[in-house]
Coordinates of C-alpha atoms in Angstrom, one line a residue:
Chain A
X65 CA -8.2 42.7 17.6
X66 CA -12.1 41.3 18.2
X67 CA -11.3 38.5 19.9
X68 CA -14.0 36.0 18.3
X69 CA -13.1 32.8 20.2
X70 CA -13.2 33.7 23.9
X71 CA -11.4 30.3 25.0
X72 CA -8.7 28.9 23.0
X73 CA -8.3 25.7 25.0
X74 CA -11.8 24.0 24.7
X75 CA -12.5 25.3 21.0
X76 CA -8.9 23.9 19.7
X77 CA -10.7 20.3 21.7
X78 CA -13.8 21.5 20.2
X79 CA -13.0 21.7 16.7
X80 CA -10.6 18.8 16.9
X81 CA -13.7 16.3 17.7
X82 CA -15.7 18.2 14.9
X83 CA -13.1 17.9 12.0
X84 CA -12.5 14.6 12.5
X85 CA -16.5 13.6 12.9
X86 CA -17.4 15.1 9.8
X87 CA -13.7 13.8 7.8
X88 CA -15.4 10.4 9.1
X89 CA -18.9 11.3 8.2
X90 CA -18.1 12.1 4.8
X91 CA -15.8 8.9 4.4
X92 CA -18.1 6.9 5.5
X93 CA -20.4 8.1 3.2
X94 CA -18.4 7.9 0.5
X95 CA -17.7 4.0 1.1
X96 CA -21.3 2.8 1.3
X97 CA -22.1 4.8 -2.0
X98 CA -19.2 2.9 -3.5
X99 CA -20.2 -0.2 -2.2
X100 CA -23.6 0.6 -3.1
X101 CA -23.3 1.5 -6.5
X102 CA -20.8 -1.6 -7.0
X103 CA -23.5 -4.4 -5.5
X104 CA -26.7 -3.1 -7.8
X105 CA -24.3 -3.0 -10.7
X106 CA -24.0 -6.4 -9.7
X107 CA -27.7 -6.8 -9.6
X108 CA -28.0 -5.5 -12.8
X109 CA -25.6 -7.6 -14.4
X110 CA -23.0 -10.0 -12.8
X111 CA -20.3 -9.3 -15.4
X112 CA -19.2 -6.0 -13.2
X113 CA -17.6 -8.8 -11.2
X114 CA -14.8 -7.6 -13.2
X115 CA -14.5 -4.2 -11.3
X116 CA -13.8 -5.3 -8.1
X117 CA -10.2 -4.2 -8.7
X118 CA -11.8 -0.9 -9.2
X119 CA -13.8 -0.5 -6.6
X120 CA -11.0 -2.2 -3.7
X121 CA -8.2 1.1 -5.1
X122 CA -11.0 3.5 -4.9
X123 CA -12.3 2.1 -1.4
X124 CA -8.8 3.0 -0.4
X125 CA -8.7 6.0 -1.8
X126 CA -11.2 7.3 0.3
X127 CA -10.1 5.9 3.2
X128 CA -7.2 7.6 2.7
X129 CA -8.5 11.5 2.7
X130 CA -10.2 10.4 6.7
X131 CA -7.0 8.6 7.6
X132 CA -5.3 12.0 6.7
X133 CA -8.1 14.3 8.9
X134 CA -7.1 11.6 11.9
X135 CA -3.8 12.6 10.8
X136 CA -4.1 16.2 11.4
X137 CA -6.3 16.2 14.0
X138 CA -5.2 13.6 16.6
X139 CA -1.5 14.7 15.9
X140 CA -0.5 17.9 13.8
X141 CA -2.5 20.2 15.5
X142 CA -1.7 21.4 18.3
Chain B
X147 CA 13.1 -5.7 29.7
X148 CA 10.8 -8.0 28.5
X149 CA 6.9 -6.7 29.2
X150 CA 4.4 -8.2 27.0
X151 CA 1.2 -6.4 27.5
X152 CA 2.1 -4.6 30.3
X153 CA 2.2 -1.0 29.3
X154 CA -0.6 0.2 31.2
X155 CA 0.6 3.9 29.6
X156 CA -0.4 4.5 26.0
X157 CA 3.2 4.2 24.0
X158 CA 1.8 6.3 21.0
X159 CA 4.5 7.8 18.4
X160 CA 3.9 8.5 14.8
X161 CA 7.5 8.4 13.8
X162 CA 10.4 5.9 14.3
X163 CA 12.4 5.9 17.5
X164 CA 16.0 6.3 17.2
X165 CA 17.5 2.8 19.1
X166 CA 21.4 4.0 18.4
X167 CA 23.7 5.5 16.0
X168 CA 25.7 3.8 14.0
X169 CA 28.5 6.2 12.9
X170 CA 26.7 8.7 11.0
X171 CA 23.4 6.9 10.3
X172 CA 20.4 6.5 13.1
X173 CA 19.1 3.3 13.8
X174 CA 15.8 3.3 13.9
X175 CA 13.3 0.4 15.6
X176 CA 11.8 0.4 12.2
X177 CA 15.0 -0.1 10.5
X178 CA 15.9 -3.1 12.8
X179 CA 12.2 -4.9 11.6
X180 CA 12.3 -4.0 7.9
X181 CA 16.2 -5.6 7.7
X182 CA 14.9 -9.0 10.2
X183 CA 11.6 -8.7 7.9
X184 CA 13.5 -8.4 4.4
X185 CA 15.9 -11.4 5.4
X186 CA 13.2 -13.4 7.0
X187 CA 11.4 -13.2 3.9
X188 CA 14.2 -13.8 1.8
X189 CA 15.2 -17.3 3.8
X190 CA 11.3 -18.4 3.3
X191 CA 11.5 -18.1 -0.6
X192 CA 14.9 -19.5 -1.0
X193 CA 13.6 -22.1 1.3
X194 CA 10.1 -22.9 -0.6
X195 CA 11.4 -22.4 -4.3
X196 CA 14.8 -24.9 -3.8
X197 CA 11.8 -27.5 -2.8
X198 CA 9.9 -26.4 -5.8
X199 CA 9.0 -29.3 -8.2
X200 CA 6.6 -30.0 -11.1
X201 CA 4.7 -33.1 -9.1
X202 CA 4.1 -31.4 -5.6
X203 CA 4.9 -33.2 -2.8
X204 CA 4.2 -32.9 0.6
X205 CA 5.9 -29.7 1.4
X206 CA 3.1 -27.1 2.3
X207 CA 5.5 -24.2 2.3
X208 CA 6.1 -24.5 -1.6
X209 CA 2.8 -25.0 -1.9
X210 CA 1.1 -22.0 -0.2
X211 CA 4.0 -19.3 -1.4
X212 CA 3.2 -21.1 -5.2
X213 CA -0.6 -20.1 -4.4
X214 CA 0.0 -16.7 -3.3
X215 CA 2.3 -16.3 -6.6
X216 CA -0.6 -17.7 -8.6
X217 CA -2.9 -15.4 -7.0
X218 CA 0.0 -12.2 -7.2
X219 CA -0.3 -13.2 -11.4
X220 CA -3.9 -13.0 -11.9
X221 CA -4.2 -10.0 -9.7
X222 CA -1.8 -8.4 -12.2
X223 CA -3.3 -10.3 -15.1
X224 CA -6.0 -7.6 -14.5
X225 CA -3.5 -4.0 -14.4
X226 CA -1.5 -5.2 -17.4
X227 CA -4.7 -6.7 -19.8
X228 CA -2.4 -10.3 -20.7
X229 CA -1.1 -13.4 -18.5
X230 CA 2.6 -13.2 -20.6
X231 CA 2.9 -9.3 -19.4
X232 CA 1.7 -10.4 -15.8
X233 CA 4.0 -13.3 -15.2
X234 CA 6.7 -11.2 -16.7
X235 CA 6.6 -8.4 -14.2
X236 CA 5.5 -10.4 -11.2
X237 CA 8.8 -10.4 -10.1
X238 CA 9.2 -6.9 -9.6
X239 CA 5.6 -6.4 -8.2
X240 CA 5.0 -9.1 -7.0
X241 CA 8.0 -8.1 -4.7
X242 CA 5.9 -5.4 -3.2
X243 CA 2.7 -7.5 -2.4
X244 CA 4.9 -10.4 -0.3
X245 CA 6.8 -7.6 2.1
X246 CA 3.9 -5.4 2.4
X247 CA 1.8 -8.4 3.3
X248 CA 4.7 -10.3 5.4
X249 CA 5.8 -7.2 7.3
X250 CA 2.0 -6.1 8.3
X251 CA 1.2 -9.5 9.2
X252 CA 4.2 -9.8 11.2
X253 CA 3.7 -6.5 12.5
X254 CA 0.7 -7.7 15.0
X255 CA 2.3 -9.9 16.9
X256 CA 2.7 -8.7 19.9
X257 CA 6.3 -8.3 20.2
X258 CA 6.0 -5.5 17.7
X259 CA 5.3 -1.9 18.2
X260 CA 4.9 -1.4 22.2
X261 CA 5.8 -5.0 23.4
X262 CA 9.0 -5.9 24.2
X263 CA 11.3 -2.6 24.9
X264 CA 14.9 -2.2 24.5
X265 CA 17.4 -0.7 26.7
X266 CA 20.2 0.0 24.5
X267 CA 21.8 3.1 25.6
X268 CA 19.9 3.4 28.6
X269 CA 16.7 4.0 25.8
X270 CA 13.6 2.7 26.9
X271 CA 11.8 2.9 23.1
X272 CA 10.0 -0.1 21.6
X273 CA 12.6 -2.5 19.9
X274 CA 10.5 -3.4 17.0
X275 CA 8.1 -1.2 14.9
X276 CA 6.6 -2.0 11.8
X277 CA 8.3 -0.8 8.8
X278 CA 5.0 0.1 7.1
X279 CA 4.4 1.7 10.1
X280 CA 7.2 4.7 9.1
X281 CA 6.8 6.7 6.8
X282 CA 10.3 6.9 5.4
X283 CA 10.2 3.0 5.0
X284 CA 7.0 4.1 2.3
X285 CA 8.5 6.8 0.9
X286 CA 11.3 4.5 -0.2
X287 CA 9.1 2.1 -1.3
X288 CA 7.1 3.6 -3.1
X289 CA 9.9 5.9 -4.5
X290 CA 11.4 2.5 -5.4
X291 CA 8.0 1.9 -7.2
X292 CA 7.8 4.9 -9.5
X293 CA 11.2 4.6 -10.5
X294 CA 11.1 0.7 -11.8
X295 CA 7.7 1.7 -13.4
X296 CA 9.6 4.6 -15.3
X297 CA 12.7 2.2 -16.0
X298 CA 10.6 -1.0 -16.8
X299 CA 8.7 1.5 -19.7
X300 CA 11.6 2.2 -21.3
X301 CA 12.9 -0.7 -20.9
X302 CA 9.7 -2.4 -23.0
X303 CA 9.2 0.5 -25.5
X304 CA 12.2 3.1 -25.8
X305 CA 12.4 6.7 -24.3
X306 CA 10.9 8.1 -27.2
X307 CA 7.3 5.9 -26.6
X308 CA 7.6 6.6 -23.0
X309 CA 8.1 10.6 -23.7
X310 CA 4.8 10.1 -26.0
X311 CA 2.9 8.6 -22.9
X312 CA 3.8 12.6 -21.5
X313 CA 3.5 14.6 -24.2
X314 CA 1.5 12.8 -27.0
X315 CA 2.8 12.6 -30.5
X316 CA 2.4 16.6 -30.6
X317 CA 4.7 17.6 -28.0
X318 CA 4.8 21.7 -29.8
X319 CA 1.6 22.0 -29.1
X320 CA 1.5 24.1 -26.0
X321 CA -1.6 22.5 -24.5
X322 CA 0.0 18.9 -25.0
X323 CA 2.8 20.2 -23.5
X324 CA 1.0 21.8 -20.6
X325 CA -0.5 18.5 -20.2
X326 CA 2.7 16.4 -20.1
X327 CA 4.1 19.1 -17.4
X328 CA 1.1 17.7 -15.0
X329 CA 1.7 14.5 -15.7
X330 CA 4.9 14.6 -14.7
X331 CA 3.6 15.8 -11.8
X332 CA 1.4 13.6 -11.6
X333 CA 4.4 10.9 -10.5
X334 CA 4.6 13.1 -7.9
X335 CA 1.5 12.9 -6.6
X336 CA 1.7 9.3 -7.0
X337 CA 4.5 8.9 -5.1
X338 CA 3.0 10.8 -1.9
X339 CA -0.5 9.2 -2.4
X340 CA 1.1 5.6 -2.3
X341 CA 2.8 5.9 0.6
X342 CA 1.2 8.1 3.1
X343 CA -1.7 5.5 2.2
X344 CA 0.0 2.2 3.6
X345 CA 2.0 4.5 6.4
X346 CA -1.6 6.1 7.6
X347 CA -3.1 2.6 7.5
X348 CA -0.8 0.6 8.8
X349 CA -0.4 3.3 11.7
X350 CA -3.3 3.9 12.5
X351 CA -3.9 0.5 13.4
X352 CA -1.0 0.0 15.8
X353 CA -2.7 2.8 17.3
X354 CA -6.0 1.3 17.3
X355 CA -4.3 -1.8 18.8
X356 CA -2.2 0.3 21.4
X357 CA -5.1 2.1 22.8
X358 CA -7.4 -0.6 23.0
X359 CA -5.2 -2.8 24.8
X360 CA -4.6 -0.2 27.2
X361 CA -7.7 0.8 27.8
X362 CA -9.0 -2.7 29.2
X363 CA -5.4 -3.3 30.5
X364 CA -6.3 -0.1 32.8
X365 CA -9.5 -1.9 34.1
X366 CA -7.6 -5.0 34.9
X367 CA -8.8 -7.3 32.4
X368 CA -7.5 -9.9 29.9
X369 CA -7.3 -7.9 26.4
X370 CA -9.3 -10.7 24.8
X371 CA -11.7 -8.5 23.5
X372 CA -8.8 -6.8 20.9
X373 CA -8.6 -10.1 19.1
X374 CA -11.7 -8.7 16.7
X375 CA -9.3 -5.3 16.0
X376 CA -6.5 -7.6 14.9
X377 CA -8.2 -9.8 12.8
X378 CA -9.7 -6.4 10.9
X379 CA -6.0 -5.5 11.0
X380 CA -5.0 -8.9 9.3
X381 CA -7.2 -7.7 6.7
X382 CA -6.1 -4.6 6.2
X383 CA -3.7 -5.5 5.8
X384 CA -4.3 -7.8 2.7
X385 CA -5.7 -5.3 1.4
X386 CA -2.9 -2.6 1.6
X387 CA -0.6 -5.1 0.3
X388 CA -3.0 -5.9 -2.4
X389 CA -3.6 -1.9 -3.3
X390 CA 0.3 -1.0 -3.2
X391 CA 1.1 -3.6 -5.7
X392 CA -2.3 -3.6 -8.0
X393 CA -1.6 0.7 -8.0
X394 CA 2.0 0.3 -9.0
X395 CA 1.0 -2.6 -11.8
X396 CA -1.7 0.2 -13.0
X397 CA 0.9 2.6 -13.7
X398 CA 3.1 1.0 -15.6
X399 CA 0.2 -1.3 -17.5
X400 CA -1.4 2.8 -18.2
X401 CA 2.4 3.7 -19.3
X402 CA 3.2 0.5 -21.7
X403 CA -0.4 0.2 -23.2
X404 CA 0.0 3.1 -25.6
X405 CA 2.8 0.9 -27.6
X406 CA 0.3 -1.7 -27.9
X407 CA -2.8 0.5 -28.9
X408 CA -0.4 1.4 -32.0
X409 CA 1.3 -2.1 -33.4
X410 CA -1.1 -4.2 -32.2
X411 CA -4.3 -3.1 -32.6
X412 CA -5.8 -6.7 -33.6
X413 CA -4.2 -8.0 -30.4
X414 CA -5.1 -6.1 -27.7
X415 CA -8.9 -6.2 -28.0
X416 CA -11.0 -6.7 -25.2
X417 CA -13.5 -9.3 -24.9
X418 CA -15.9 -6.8 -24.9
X419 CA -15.1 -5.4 -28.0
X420 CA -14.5 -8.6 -29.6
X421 CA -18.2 -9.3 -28.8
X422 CA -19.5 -6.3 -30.4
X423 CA -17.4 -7.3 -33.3
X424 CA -19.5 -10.7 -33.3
X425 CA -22.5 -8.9 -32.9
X426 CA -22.3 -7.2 -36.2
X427 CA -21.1 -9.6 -38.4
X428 CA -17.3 -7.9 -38.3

């Protein structure tokens, strides 16, 4: 078998530190275009007050999916 | 066998440690804090609601655990669409948002998680942990959850309106029925989502907390500048609390609401709606 990934050690560390940049990347992203989408709805009109429920579950939502990448990269794998 | 903040080695686990065994069952550190947690919590509402009184007096405990009820209400106000359905099912989710709350707060003092250690059995394993902290202590919450939102629904509108929030009224139609498989999976899902969310969180933190106090314990300083990590952990976890039981309200507000959407129609309008209504003359 081709071996494509000449040291096993310092890729497994390698794409450990990737996976959970870009899981926390991505989450992070996510959160400010929720809280950004939630503060000029609140521009617009101050009634979305109201969603503030809303927004809170899906803040945590999203949190969840990087909490899970720290998950399986700081414990699961290898 | 006392060392408060003295662990200059990272103590990090992910699950429970076993403390001793108990016949067949394992004690777990986690099961020692949720039981100490569940009765502490249980003596502080006895305590406030026997002072409870319609002119408040002096006593600040009944006064802040009335607030935080007060709050619990409206919070659920929200999930179920009417104060009468809130206040009537506080008791059972409200339930959710004073442990998760009580045991996460509790949870960052520091003789929780790797603080004070315990040598029973010649075990040298913290003697506290959170019980949000392990995730079988969420699992059986949130199991608990599901299955009081499934008995609570037919409880408030018979099996046969709680099958209909499944399968619709047209259960031999094989894409209804399709449909009402996946939601039944959906509990499932709902199940897993709820509590690996408050185990991750609540984890994850300790961890935060662990490996920040170590780190400047390692350069020989006074851990002072960790006091910022706890207060965001203090709001986490509020917030956890305040997801767990908002989420479980959703469900069984989503599961109950199609009763209403049927007998009464006129009632359960939203303001909204009732606006439009205006608008047009209706």
């Amino acid at each position: 078998m081709v071996e494509l990934f000449a040291d096993a050690a310092s890729s497994l560390a390698i794409s450990k530190g990737i996976m959970l940049g870009v899981a926390f990347a991505a989450a992070a992203l996510g959160l400010g275009l929720v809280g950004s989408s939630y503060m000029k709805a609140l521009g617009r009109n101050p009634e979305a007050g109201k969603a503030a429920t809303s927004v809170v579950i899906i803040a945590a939502m999203i949190e969840v999916t990087a909490l899970l990448a720290f998950l399986l990269g700081a414990f699961l794998l290898g | 066998m006392t060392q408060l903040f003295a662990a200059t080695d990272i103590h990090i686990s992910l699950k429970a440690e076993q403390l001793f065994t108990f016949g067949p069952l394992t004690v777990t550190n986690s099961m020692i804090y949720g039981l100490l947690c569940a009765i502490l919590l249980a003596a502080v509402m006895i305590f406030a609601t026997r002072r409870s009184k319609l002119l408040p007096g002096k006593n600040r405990l009944t006064a802040i655990v009335e607030a935080i009820t007060e709050y619990v209400i409206g919070v659920l106000e929200g999930a179920f669409g009417s104060r009468e359905k809130a206040a009537k099912f506080a008791p059972v989710f409200g339930f959710y948002f004073f442990f998760i709350i009580f045991n996460n707060m509790l949870g960052l003092l520091p003789i929780v998680g790797p603080g004070v250690y315990s040598s029973i059995e010649g075990a040298h394993t913290p003697l506290f942990r959170p019980f949000t902290a392990d995730l079988n202590g969420t699992i059986a919450m949130s199991v608990i959850a599901i299955i009081m939102v499934q008995y609570l629904s037919i409880k408030e509108q018979g099996g046969k309106k709680h099958l209909q929030h499944y399968f619709t009224d047209k259960p031999k139609n094989p894409i209804n029925f399709f449909i009402g498989i996946l939601e039944v999976f959906g509990e499932f899902t709902r199940i897993l989502s709820l509590s690996l969310r408050l185990f991750l969180n609540t984890a994850v933190g300790e961890i935060l907390i662990a490996v920040f106090t170590s780190m400047i314990i390692a350069s020989g300083r006074t851990p002072i500048a960790v006091l910022p990590i706890l207060l965001f952990e203090a709001l986490v976890a509020y917030i956890q609390a305040y997801v767990f039981t908002v989420l479980a309200g959703t469900y069984l507000g989503m599961a109950i609401s199609h009763a209403e959407h049927h007998d009464e129609h006129q009632a359960s309008l939203t303001s909204g709606q009732v606006e439009a209504r205006g608008l047009h003359g209706g």
